[in-house]
Short mmCIF file of C-alpha atoms and ligand atoms in Angstrom, two decimals:
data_model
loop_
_atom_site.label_atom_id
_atom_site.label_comp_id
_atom_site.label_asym_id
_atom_site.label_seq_id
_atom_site.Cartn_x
_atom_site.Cartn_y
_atom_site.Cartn_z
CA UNK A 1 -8.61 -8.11 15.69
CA UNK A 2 -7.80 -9.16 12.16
CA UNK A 3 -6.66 -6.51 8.71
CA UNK A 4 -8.35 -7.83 5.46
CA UNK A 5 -6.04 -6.96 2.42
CA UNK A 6 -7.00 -6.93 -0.79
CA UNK A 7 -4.07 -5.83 -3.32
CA UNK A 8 -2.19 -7.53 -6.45
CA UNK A 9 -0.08 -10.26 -5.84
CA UNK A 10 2.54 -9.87 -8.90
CA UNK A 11 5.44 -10.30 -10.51
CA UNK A 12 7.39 -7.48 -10.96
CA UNK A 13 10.43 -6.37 -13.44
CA UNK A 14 12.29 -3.34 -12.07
CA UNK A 15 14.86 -0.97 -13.34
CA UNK A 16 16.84 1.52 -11.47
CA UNK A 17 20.08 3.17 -11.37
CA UNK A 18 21.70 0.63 -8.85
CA UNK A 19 20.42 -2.34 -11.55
CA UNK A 20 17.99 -4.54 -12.88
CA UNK A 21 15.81 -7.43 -12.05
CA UNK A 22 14.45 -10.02 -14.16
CA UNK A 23 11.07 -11.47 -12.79
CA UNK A 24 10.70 -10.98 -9.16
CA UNK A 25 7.83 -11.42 -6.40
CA UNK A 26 5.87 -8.44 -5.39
CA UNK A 27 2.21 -6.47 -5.66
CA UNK A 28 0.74 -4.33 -3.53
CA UNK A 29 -0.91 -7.10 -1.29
CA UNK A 30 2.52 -9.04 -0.84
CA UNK A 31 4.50 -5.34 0.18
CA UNK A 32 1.35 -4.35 2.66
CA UNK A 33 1.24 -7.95 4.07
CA UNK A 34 4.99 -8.08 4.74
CA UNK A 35 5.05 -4.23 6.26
CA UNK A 36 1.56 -5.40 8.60
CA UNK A 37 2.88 -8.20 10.14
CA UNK A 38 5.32 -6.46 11.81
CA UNK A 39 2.33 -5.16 14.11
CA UNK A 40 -0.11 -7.67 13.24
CA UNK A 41 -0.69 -11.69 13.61
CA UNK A 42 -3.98 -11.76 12.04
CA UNK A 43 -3.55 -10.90 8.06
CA UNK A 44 -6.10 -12.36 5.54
CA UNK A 45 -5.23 -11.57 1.95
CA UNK A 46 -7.71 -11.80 -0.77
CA UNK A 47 -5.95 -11.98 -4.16
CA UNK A 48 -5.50 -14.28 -7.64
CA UNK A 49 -2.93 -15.76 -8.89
CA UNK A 50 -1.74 -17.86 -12.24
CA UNK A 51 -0.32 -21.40 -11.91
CA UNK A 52 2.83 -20.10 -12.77
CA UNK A 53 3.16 -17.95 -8.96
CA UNK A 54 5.97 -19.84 -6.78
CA UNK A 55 4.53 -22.16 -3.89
CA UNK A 56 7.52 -20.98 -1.38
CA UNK A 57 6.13 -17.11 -2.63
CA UNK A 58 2.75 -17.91 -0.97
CA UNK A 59 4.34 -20.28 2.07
CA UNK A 60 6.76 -16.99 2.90
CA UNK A 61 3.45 -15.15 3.10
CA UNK A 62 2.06 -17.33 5.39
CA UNK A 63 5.34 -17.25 7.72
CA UNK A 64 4.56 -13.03 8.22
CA UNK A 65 1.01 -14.27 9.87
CA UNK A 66 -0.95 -13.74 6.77
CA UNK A 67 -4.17 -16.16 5.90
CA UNK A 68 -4.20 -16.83 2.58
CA UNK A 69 -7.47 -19.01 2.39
CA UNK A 70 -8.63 -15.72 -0.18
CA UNK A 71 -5.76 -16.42 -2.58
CA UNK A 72 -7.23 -17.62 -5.79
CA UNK A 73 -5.07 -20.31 -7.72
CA UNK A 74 -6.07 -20.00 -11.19
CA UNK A 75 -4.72 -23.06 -12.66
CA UNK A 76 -3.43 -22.37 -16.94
CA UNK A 77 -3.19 -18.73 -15.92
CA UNK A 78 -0.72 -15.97 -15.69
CA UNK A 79 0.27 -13.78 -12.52
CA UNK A 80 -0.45 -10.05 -13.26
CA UNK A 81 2.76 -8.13 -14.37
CA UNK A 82 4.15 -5.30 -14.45
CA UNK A 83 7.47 -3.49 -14.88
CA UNK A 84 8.46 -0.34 -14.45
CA UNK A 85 11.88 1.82 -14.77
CA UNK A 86 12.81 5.25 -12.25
CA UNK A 87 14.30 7.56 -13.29
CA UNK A 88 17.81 9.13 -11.79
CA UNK A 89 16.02 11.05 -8.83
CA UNK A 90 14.34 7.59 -8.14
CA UNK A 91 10.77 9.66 -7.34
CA UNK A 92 9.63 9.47 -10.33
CA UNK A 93 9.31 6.61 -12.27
CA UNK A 94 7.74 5.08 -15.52
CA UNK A 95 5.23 2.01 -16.37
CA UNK A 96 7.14 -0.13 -19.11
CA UNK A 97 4.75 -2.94 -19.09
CA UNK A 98 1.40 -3.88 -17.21
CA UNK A 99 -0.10 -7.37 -18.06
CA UNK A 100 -3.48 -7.68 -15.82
CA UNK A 101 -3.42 -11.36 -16.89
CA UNK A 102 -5.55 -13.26 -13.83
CA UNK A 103 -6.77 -9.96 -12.83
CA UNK A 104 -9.01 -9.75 -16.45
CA UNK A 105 -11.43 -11.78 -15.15
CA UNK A 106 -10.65 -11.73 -11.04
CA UNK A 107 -13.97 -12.17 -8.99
CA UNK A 108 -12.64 -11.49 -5.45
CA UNK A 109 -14.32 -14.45 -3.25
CA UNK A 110 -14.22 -13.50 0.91
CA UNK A 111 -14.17 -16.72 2.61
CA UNK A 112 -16.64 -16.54 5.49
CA UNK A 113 -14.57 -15.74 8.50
CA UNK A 114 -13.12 -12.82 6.51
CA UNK A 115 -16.24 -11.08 5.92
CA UNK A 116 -16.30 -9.51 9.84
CA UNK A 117 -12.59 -8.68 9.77
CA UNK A 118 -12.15 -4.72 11.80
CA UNK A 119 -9.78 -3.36 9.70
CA UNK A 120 -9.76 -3.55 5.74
CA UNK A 121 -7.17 -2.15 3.57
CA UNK A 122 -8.13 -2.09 -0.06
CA UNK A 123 -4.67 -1.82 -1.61
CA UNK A 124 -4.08 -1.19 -5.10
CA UNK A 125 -6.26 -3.11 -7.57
CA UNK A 126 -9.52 -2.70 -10.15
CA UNK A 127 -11.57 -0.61 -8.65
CA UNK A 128 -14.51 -2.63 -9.36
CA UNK A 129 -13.15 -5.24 -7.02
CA UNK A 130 -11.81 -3.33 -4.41
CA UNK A 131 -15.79 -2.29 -4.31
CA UNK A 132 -16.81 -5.98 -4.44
CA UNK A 133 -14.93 -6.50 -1.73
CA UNK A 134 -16.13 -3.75 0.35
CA UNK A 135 -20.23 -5.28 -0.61
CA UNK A 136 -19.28 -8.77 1.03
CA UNK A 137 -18.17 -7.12 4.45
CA UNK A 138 -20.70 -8.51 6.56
CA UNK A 139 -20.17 -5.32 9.31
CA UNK A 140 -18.85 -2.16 8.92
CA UNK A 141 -15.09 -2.10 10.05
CA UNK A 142 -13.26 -0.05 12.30
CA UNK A 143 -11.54 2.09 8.80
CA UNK A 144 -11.45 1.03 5.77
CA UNK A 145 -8.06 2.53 3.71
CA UNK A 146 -8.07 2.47 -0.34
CA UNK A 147 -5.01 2.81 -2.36
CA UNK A 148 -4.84 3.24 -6.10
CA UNK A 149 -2.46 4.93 -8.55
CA UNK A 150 -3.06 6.87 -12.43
CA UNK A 151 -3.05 3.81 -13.96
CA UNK A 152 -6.83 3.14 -12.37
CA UNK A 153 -7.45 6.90 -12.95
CA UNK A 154 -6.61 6.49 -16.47
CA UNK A 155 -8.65 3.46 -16.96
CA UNK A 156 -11.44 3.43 -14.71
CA UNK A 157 -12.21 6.63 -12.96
CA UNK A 158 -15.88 6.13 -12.77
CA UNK A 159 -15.76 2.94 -10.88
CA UNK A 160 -12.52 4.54 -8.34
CA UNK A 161 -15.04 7.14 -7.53
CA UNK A 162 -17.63 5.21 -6.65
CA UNK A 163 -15.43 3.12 -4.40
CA UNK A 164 -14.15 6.44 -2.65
CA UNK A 165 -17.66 7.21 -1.61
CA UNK A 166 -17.29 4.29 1.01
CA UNK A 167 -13.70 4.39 2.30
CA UNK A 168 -12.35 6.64 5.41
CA UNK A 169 -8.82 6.89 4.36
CA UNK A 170 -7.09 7.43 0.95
CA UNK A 171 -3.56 7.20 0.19
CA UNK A 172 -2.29 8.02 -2.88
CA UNK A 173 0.79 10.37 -4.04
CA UNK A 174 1.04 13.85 -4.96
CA UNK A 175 0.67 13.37 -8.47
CA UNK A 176 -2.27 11.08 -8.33
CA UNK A 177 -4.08 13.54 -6.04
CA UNK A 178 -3.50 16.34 -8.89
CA UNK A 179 -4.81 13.86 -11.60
CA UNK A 180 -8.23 12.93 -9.33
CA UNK A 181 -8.92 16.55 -7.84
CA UNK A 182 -7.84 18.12 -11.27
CA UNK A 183 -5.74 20.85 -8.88
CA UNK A 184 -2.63 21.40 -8.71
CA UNK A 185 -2.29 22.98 -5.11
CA UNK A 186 -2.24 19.81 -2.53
CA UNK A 187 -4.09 21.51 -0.30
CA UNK A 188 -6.92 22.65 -2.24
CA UNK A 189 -6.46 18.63 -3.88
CA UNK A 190 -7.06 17.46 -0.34
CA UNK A 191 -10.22 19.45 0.25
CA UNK A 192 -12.00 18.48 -3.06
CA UNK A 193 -10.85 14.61 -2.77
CA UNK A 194 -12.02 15.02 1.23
CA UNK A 195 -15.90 15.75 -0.55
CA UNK A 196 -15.33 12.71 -3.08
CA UNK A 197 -15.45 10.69 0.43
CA UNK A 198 -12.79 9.45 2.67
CA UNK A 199 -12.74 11.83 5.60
CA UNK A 200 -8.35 11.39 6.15
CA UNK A 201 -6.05 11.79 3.24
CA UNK A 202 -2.70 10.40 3.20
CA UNK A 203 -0.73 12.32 0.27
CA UNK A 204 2.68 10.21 -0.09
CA UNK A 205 5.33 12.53 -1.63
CA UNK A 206 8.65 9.55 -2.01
CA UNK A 207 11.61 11.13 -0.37
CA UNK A 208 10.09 14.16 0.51
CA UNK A 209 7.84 12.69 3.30
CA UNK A 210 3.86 12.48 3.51
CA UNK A 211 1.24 14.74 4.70
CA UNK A 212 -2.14 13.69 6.43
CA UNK A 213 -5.23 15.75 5.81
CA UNK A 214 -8.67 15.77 8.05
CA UNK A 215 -10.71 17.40 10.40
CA UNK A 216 -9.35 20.46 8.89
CA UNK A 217 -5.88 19.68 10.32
CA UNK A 218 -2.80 18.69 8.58
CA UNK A 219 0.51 16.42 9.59
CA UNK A 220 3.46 16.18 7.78
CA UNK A 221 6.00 13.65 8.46
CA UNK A 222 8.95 13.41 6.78
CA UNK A 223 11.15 10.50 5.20
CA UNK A 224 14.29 9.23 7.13
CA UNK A 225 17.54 10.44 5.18
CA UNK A 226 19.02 7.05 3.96
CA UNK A 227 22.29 6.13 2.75
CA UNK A 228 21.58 3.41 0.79
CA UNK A 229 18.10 3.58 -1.39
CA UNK A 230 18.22 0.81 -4.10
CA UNK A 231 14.64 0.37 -5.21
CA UNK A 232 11.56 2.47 -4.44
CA UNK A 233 9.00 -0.32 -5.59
CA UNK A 234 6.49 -1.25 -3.46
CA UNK A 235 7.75 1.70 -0.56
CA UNK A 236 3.69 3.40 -0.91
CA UNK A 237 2.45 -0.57 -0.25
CA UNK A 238 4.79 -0.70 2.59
CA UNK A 239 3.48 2.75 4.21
CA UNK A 240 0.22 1.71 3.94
CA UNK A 241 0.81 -1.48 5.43
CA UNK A 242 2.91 -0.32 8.57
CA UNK A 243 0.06 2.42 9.10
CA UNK A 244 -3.04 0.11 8.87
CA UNK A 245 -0.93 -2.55 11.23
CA UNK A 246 -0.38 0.53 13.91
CA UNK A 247 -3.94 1.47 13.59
CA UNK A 248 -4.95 -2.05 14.14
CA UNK A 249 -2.30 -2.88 17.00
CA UNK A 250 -3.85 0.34 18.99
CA UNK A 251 -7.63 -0.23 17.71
CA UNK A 252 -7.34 3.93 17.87
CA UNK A 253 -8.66 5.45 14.96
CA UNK A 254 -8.23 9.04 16.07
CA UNK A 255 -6.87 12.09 14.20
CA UNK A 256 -4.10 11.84 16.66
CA UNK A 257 -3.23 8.05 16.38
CA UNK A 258 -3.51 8.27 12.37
CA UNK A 259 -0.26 11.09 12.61
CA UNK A 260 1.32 7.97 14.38
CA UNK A 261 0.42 5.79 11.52
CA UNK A 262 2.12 7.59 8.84
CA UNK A 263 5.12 7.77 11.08
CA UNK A 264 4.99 3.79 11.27
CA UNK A 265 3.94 3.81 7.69
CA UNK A 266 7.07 6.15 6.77
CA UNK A 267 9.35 3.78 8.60
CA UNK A 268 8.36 0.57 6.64
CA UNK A 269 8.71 2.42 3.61
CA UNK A 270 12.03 3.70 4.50
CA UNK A 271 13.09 -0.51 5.33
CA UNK A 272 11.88 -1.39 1.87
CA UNK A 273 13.11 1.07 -0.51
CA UNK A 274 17.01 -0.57 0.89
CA UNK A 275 17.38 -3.37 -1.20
CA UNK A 276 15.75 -4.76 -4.17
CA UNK A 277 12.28 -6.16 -4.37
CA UNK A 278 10.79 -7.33 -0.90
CA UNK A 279 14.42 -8.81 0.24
CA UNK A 280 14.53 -5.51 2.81
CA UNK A 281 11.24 -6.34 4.67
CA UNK A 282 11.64 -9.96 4.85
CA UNK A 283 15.25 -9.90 6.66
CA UNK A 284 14.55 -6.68 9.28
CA UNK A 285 13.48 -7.83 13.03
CA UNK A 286 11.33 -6.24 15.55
CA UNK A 287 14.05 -4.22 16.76
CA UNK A 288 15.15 -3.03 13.69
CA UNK A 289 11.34 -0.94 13.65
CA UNK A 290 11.83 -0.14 17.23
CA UNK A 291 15.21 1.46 16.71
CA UNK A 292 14.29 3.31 13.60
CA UNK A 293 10.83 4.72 15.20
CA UNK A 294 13.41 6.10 17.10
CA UNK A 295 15.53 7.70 14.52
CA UNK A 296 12.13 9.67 13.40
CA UNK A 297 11.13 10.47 16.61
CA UNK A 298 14.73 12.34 16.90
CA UNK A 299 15.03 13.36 13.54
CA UNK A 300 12.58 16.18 14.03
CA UNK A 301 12.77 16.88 17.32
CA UNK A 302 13.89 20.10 19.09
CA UNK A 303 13.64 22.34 21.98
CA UNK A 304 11.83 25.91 21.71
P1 LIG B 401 4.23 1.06 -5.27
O1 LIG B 401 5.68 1.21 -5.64
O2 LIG B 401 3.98 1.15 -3.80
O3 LIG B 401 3.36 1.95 -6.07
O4 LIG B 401 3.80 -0.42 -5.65
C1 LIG B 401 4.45 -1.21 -6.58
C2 LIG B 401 3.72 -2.52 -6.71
O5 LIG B 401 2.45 -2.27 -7.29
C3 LIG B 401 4.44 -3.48 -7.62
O6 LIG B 401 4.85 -4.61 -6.87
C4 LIG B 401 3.42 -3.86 -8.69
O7 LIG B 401 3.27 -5.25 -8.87
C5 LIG B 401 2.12 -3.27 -8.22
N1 LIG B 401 1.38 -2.62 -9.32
C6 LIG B 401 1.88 -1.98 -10.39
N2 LIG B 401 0.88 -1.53 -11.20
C7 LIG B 401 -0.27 -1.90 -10.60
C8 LIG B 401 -1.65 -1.71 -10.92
N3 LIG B 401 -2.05 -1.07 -12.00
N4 LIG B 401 -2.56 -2.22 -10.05
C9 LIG B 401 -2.18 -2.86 -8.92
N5 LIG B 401 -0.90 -3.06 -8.57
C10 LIG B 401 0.05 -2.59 -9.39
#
């Protein structure tokens, strides 16, 4: 069984308390890709590129199982970009810069033997082409996840709510799901963004955990306590990729198994908010998840 992602693939400038990057690899698709194949050996990204997007970048990709055969090279081109700068509670955070550059003009292309794929998460990216995508799927899959952020809201709300119509999950954060359901109570949010489409919805609330709506039941999970937090850029990416890689590893797409997937999405967040960039999620091992599924599981745990 194989996850389709479709996401930016980006260079990123980054500003926090704990310092400053100059250009650095990252985008949604890289972040979801990295967090997925810890559960996952069949990734196949669909993406674009500039000329000016480092081979090794693309060849590390390919080391965490992930197919890039939908990677467009577009050769005289530059890599979308964006920068952004948190502020000194590191939840909030704002957009200095976003250059769509390749993404302009992006015509997502599935190769063939990506068009049956079971599990497709349409990360953050144009609307319009996270729908393209979902047009070339030559079979319904198992769930289909879509996440976006305000800057899509601002810029293209039509064609995001046309997309929702056909996805099953949603995962955005609190504020986004104020801006699209034009609430302010999350709970009400959830029940008006429920009738735009997706049936789940994953609200993802930084440090102070995430909560799971559907089948008029709620989960909340909350986010590990860490010592050292460094950089929360690309930590939503990384939830959504360790949740769609647990849905696919169990093929269960239950109400029940999705309150396990924001667990294993919360604990590949918590890996890559650590250190700067993707560095975090490209070092940890298989144990490292075990052992910190394991710190959740006892971090709320107690007798009656
Ligand atoms: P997150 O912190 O999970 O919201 O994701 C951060 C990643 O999203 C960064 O690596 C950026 O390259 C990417 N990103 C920023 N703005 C956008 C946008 N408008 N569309 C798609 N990806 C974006």
């Amino acid at each position: 069984m194989s996850i389709l992602i479709v996401g930016t693939v980006a260079f990123d400038a980054i500003e926090t308390p704990f310092g400053k990057t100059d250009k650095i690899v990252g985008g949604a698709a890289t972040y979801i890709s990295l967090a997925a194949s810890f559960f996952s050996d069949k990734l196949r990204l669909v993406s674009v590129v500039g000329d000016d997007f480092p081979q090794e970048a693309i060849t590390m990709l390919e080391k965490h199982n992930v197919d890039t055969d939908g990677l467009q090279i577009k050769k005289g081109e530059k890599t979308f970009f964006w920068s952004g700068k948190y502020h000194n509670d590191m939840n909030s955070r704002d957009t200095i810069d976003t250059q769509l550059n390749v993404l302009e003009t992006f015509d997502p292309v599935l190769p063939n033997n990506f068009k049956d794929s079971e599990y497709l998460m349409l990360g953050n990216l144009v609307p319009s082409v996270q729908q393209k995508v979902l047009d070339q799927m030559s079979s319904k899959p198992k769930l289909i996840v879509l996440d976006t952020m305000n800057f899509w809201m601002d810029n293209c709300m039509d064609d995001l709510k046309e997309a929702l119509k056909n996805v099953d999950v949603l995962t955005i954060n609190d504020e986004e799901a104020r801006q699209l359901s034009e609430v302010y109570s999350l709970v009400k949010a959830a029940k008006i963004i429920q009738k735009m489409g997706p049936k789940y919805l994953v609200i993802k609330k930084g440090e102070h955990g995430a909560l799971l709506f559907g089948e008029d039941k709620t989960f909340f999970a909350p986010a590990l306590p860490l010592e050292n937090v460094f950089d929360p850029t690309g930590a939503g990416d990384s939830f959504a990729g360790g949740f769609m890689g647990h849905i696919q590893k169990t093929g269960d797409v239950s109400f029940e198994n999705l309150k396990s997937a924001v667990i294993y999405g919360s604990v590949m967040a918590s890996f890559c908010v650590e250190k700067f960039g993707t560095e975090r999620l490209t070092e940890i091992t298989q144990e490292d998840v075990k052992e910190r599924v394991n710190e959740f599981v006892s971090l709320s745990s107690f007798a009656l």
